[in-house]
Short mmCIF file of C-alpha atoms (C1' of nucleotides) in Angstrom, two decimals:
data_model
loop_
_atom_site.label_atom_id
_atom_site.label_comp_id
_atom_site.label_asym_id
_atom_site.label_seq_id
_atom_site.Cartn_x
_atom_site.Cartn_y
_atom_site.Cartn_z
CA UNK O 1432 -105.85 -13.60 -130.74
CA UNK O 1433 -103.73 -15.54 -128.21
CA UNK O 1434 -103.35 -13.84 -124.87
CA UNK O 1435 -100.37 -11.69 -123.95
CA UNK O 1436 -98.01 -13.46 -121.58
CA UNK O 1437 -97.94 -11.55 -118.32
CA UNK O 1438 -95.98 -11.22 -115.12
CA UNK O 1439 -97.11 -14.52 -113.66
CA UNK O 1440 -95.59 -16.36 -116.65
CA UNK O 1441 -92.14 -14.75 -116.22
CA UNK O 1442 -92.00 -15.04 -112.42
CA UNK O 1443 -90.95 -18.67 -112.44
CA UNK O 1444 -87.68 -20.54 -112.71
CA UNK O 1445 -85.88 -20.07 -116.02
CA UNK O 1446 -85.98 -23.86 -116.32
CA UNK O 1447 -89.79 -23.72 -116.32
CA UNK O 1448 -90.14 -20.64 -118.50
CA UNK O 1449 -87.62 -21.61 -121.20
CA UNK O 1450 -89.42 -24.70 -122.59
CA UNK O 1451 -92.77 -22.90 -122.27
CA UNK O 1452 -91.52 -20.14 -124.60
CA UNK O 1453 -91.13 -22.54 -127.52
CA UNK O 1454 -94.04 -21.85 -129.86
CA UNK O 1455 -94.86 -18.45 -128.33
CA UNK O 1456 -94.90 -15.41 -130.60
CA UNK O 1457 -92.40 -12.59 -130.08
CA UNK O 1458 -92.84 -9.27 -131.83
CA UNK O 1459 -90.70 -6.15 -131.55
CA UNK O 1460 -92.07 -2.97 -133.11
CA UNK O 1461 -94.12 -4.88 -135.63
CA UNK O 1462 -91.62 -7.56 -136.67
CA UNK O 1463 -90.87 -11.02 -135.36
CA UNK O 1464 -92.26 -14.51 -135.31
CA UNK O 1465 -92.56 -17.80 -133.46
CA UNK O 1466 -89.89 -18.60 -130.86
CA UNK O 1467 -88.20 -21.84 -131.92
CA UNK O 1468 -85.00 -21.85 -129.82
CA UNK O 1469 -83.99 -20.58 -126.34
CA UNK O 1470 -81.45 -21.28 -123.59
CA UNK O 1471 -81.83 -21.01 -119.80
CA UNK O 1472 -79.26 -19.35 -117.50
CA UNK O 1473 -79.65 -19.12 -113.72
CA UNK O 1474 -77.46 -17.40 -111.16
CA UNK O 1475 -75.88 -20.63 -109.87
CA UNK O 1476 -74.75 -21.43 -113.42
CA UNK O 1477 -71.05 -20.69 -114.16
CA UNK O 1478 -72.01 -19.89 -117.76
CA UNK O 1479 -74.45 -17.14 -116.70
CA UNK O 1480 -73.46 -13.48 -116.80
CA UNK O 1481 -75.00 -13.09 -113.33
CA UNK O 1482 -72.85 -15.86 -111.83
CA UNK O 1483 -70.14 -13.51 -110.45
CA UNK O 1484 -72.56 -10.96 -109.08
CA UNK O 1485 -74.12 -7.73 -110.20
CA UNK O 1486 -72.21 -5.37 -112.54
CA UNK O 1487 -73.34 -2.45 -114.71
CA UNK O 1488 -73.70 -4.77 -117.69
CA UNK O 1489 -75.85 -7.46 -116.05
CA UNK O 1490 -77.78 -5.21 -113.63
CA UNK O 1491 -81.08 -5.84 -115.42
CA UNK O 1492 -80.78 -9.56 -114.65
CA UNK O 1493 -81.01 -8.67 -110.96
CA UNK O 1494 -84.16 -6.62 -111.46
CA UNK O 1495 -87.80 -7.66 -111.78
CA UNK O 1496 -88.84 -10.41 -114.23
CA UNK O 1497 -90.46 -9.65 -117.56
CA UNK O 1498 -87.75 -7.28 -118.77
CA UNK O 1499 -85.21 -7.47 -121.60
CA UNK O 1500 -81.54 -8.02 -120.83
CA UNK O 1501 -79.60 -7.05 -123.97
CA UNK O 1502 -75.81 -7.37 -124.11
CA UNK O 1503 -73.12 -7.05 -126.75
CA UNK O 1504 -71.51 -10.28 -127.84
CA UNK O 1505 -67.99 -10.51 -129.28
CA UNK O 1506 -67.96 -6.73 -129.58
CA UNK O 1507 -70.20 -7.01 -132.65
CA UNK O 1508 -73.61 -8.54 -132.07
CA UNK O 1509 -76.51 -7.92 -129.70
CA UNK O 1510 -78.21 -10.74 -127.82
CA UNK O 1511 -81.72 -10.64 -126.29
CA UNK O 1512 -82.71 -12.28 -123.00
CA UNK O 1513 -85.94 -12.40 -121.01
CA UNK O 1514 -85.38 -11.90 -117.28
CA UNK O 1515 -87.28 -14.48 -115.21
CA UNK O 1516 -87.89 -15.54 -111.63
CA UNK O 1517 -88.63 -13.39 -108.59
CA UNK O 1518 -86.65 -10.13 -108.43
CA UNK O 1519 -83.07 -10.67 -107.34
CA UNK O 1520 -82.62 -14.27 -108.43
CA UNK O 1521 -80.89 -13.12 -111.62
CA UNK O 1522 -82.04 -15.74 -114.12
CA UNK O 1523 -82.67 -15.11 -117.81
CA UNK O 1524 -83.66 -16.96 -120.97
CA UNK O 1525 -81.59 -16.24 -124.10
CA UNK O 1526 -83.83 -15.97 -127.17
CA UNK O 1527 -81.81 -17.75 -129.87
CA UNK O 1528 -84.07 -18.13 -132.91
CA UNK O 1529 -87.45 -17.24 -134.39
CA UNK O 1530 -89.47 -18.54 -137.30
CA UNK O 1531 -90.20 -15.25 -139.07
CA UNK O 1532 -93.92 -14.54 -139.49
CA UNK O 1533 -94.39 -10.76 -139.29
CA UNK O 1534 -92.61 -7.78 -140.78
CA UNK O 1535 -90.51 -9.79 -143.23
CA UNK O 1536 -89.59 -6.84 -145.50
CA UNK O 1537 -88.18 -4.80 -142.59
CA UNK O 1538 -86.25 -7.81 -141.30
CA UNK O 1539 -84.81 -8.55 -144.75
CA UNK O 1540 -83.77 -4.93 -145.09
CA UNK O 1541 -82.02 -4.84 -141.72
CA UNK O 1542 -80.32 -8.20 -142.30
CA UNK O 1543 -79.34 -7.44 -145.87
CA UNK O 1544 -80.50 -10.82 -147.14
CA UNK O 1545 -83.64 -12.38 -148.57
CA UNK O 1546 -82.88 -15.81 -147.13
CA UNK O 1547 -85.81 -16.36 -144.77
CA UNK O 1548 -84.25 -19.33 -143.00
CA UNK O 1549 -81.32 -17.21 -141.78
CA UNK O 1550 -83.23 -14.04 -140.88
CA UNK O 1551 -83.60 -14.88 -137.17
CA UNK O 1552 -81.58 -18.12 -136.80
CA UNK O 1553 -79.17 -17.19 -134.00
CA UNK O 1554 -79.19 -14.61 -131.21
CA UNK O 1555 -77.14 -12.05 -133.13
CA UNK O 1556 -79.10 -12.42 -136.35
CA UNK O 1557 -82.40 -12.20 -134.48
CA UNK O 1558 -81.47 -8.88 -132.88
CA UNK O 1559 -80.21 -7.51 -136.18
CA UNK O 1560 -83.42 -8.53 -137.97
CA UNK O 1561 -85.67 -6.99 -135.31
CA UNK O 1562 -83.51 -3.90 -134.79
CA UNK O 1563 -82.86 -4.66 -131.10
CA UNK O 1564 -79.84 -2.87 -129.57
CA UNK O 1565 -78.41 -1.91 -126.21
CA UNK O 1566 -81.03 0.82 -126.05
CA UNK O 1567 -83.55 -1.94 -125.30
CA UNK O 1568 -81.67 -3.19 -122.25
CA UNK O 1569 -84.07 -3.05 -119.30
CA UNK O 1570 -87.18 -2.46 -121.42
CA UNK O 1571 -90.37 -4.27 -120.31
CA UNK O 1572 -91.48 -7.27 -122.39
CA UNK O 1573 -94.83 -5.69 -123.20
CA UNK O 1574 -96.30 -3.22 -125.65
CA UNK O 1575 -95.44 -0.82 -127.14
CA UNK O 1576 -91.92 -2.20 -127.69
CA UNK O 1577 -92.25 -5.92 -127.17
CA UNK O 1578 -95.24 -8.19 -127.59
CA UNK O 1579 -95.13 -11.78 -126.35
CA UNK O 1580 -98.14 -13.98 -127.04
CA UNK O 1581 -98.87 -17.42 -125.64
CA UNK O 1582 -98.79 -20.45 -127.89
CA UNK O 1583 -102.15 -22.01 -128.70
CA UNK O 1584 -100.99 -25.61 -128.92
CA UNK O 1585 -98.22 -27.45 -127.10
CA UNK O 1586 -95.37 -28.22 -129.52
CA UNK O 1587 -92.83 -31.04 -129.42
CA UNK O 1588 -89.83 -29.56 -127.63
CA UNK O 1589 -86.27 -30.78 -128.25
CA UNK O 1590 -83.65 -30.48 -125.48
CA UNK O 1591 -79.85 -30.42 -125.63
CA UNK O 1592 -76.62 -28.78 -124.47
CA UNK O 1593 -76.18 -25.03 -124.87
CA UNK O 1594 -74.13 -23.44 -127.65
CA UNK O 1595 -70.99 -21.35 -127.50
CA UNK O 1596 -70.13 -21.74 -123.82
CA UNK O 1597 -66.98 -23.20 -122.25
CA UNK O 1598 -68.25 -24.08 -118.75
CA UNK O 1599 -71.27 -26.14 -117.66
CA UNK O 1600 -71.29 -27.45 -121.22
CA UNK O 1601 -73.04 -30.66 -120.20
CA UNK O 1602 -76.22 -29.00 -118.89
CA UNK O 1603 -79.16 -29.71 -121.27
CA UNK O 1604 -80.63 -26.24 -121.01
CA UNK O 1605 -81.15 -25.48 -124.70
CA UNK O 1606 -84.73 -25.94 -125.91
CA UNK O 1607 -86.08 -25.93 -129.44
CA UNK O 1608 -89.05 -26.63 -131.63
CA UNK O 1609 -88.48 -30.18 -132.79
CA UNK O 1610 -87.72 -30.41 -136.50
CA UNK O 1611 -87.82 -26.65 -137.15
CA UNK O 1612 -85.68 -25.46 -140.05
CA UNK O 1613 -85.27 -22.04 -138.42
CA UNK O 1614 -82.96 -23.21 -135.60
CA UNK O 1615 -79.45 -21.77 -135.29
CA UNK O 1616 -78.22 -25.37 -135.18
CA UNK O 1617 -80.08 -28.67 -135.34
CA UNK O 1618 -80.58 -30.75 -132.20
CA UNK O 1619 -78.99 -34.17 -132.01
CA UNK O 1620 -81.40 -36.93 -132.96
CA UNK O 1621 -83.24 -38.49 -130.05
"C1'" DT V 309 -53.35 -0.30 -116.64
"C1'" DG V 310 -52.91 -4.41 -119.40
"C1'" DC V 311 -54.38 -8.69 -121.04
"C1'" DC V 312 -57.45 -12.37 -122.34
"C1'" DC V 313 -61.48 -13.97 -124.09
"C1'" DG V 314 -66.47 -14.31 -125.04
"C1'" DA V 315 -74.30 -16.87 -124.42
"C1'" DT V 316 -71.43 -14.89 -132.61
"C1'" DT V 317 -71.31 -14.56 -137.48
"C1'" DA V 318 -69.66 -14.69 -142.13
"C1'" DA V 319 -66.23 -15.59 -145.19
"C1'" DC V 320 -62.70 -18.21 -145.99
"C1'" DT V 321 -59.86 -22.96 -147.24
"C1'" DG L 1471 -62.92 -27.11 -140.55
"C1'" DT L 1472 -60.62 -22.44 -139.62
"C1'" DT L 1473 -60.34 -17.56 -138.77
"C1'" DA L 1474 -61.01 -12.48 -138.72
"C1'" DA L 1475 -63.90 -8.87 -137.07
"C1'" DT L 1476 -64.23 -5.95 -132.85
"C1'" DC L 1477 -64.64 -4.24 -127.99
"C1'" DG L 1478 -66.11 -4.22 -123.23
"C1'" DG L 1479 -66.08 -7.04 -118.95
"C1'" DG L 1480 -63.52 -9.19 -115.51
"C1'" DC L 1481 -59.43 -10.28 -113.32
"C1'" DA L 1482 -54.38 -10.10 -112.43
"C1'" DA L 1483 -50.72 -7.02 -111.22
#
DNA sequence: TGCCCGATTAACT
DNA sequence: GTTAATCGGGCAA
């Protein structure tokens, strides 16, 4: 069984952690899969929620690394982030897509679809499939709620601009498993 | 207090 | 390709 990722893994720059998460396994209460898409946000980034300083919503981003920052998007969806870097630097990695491997029936039930490709393809879908909500904001990325296991081989990682933002759009801080069919959107061909 | 808009998704045309 | 759904955060007044 691959080792659990621990504090030392999270306590680095989001730009180091984000690509290293591709291929890792994320489980939440017995459901989840392989991480195939993430995006990095650091405090100096105008697209980051932490950019304008600490507020009640983003407070977890300013706390210790290795915790979940969960926020509501468009008043409808939940999005899951992993807080990184030394405490106070307010960086986080948005988990955007998984290749489902575990707990498929529960995920299908929560999503209301049998289509495996779309179960966890996108930050909102992923949280719906796993049952992640605002209650998980601030929760540690470790058992019993979360389980994050290291990858056992180094995958080919694709890089490109982030999705759905209106500032800093040129920064290539989206990372994905090259060729995966479980991405929220394909990466441009190299 | 009021207004605008978003780290999205699904259902349209 | 376009748009509604839906609501809290952030900023102007």
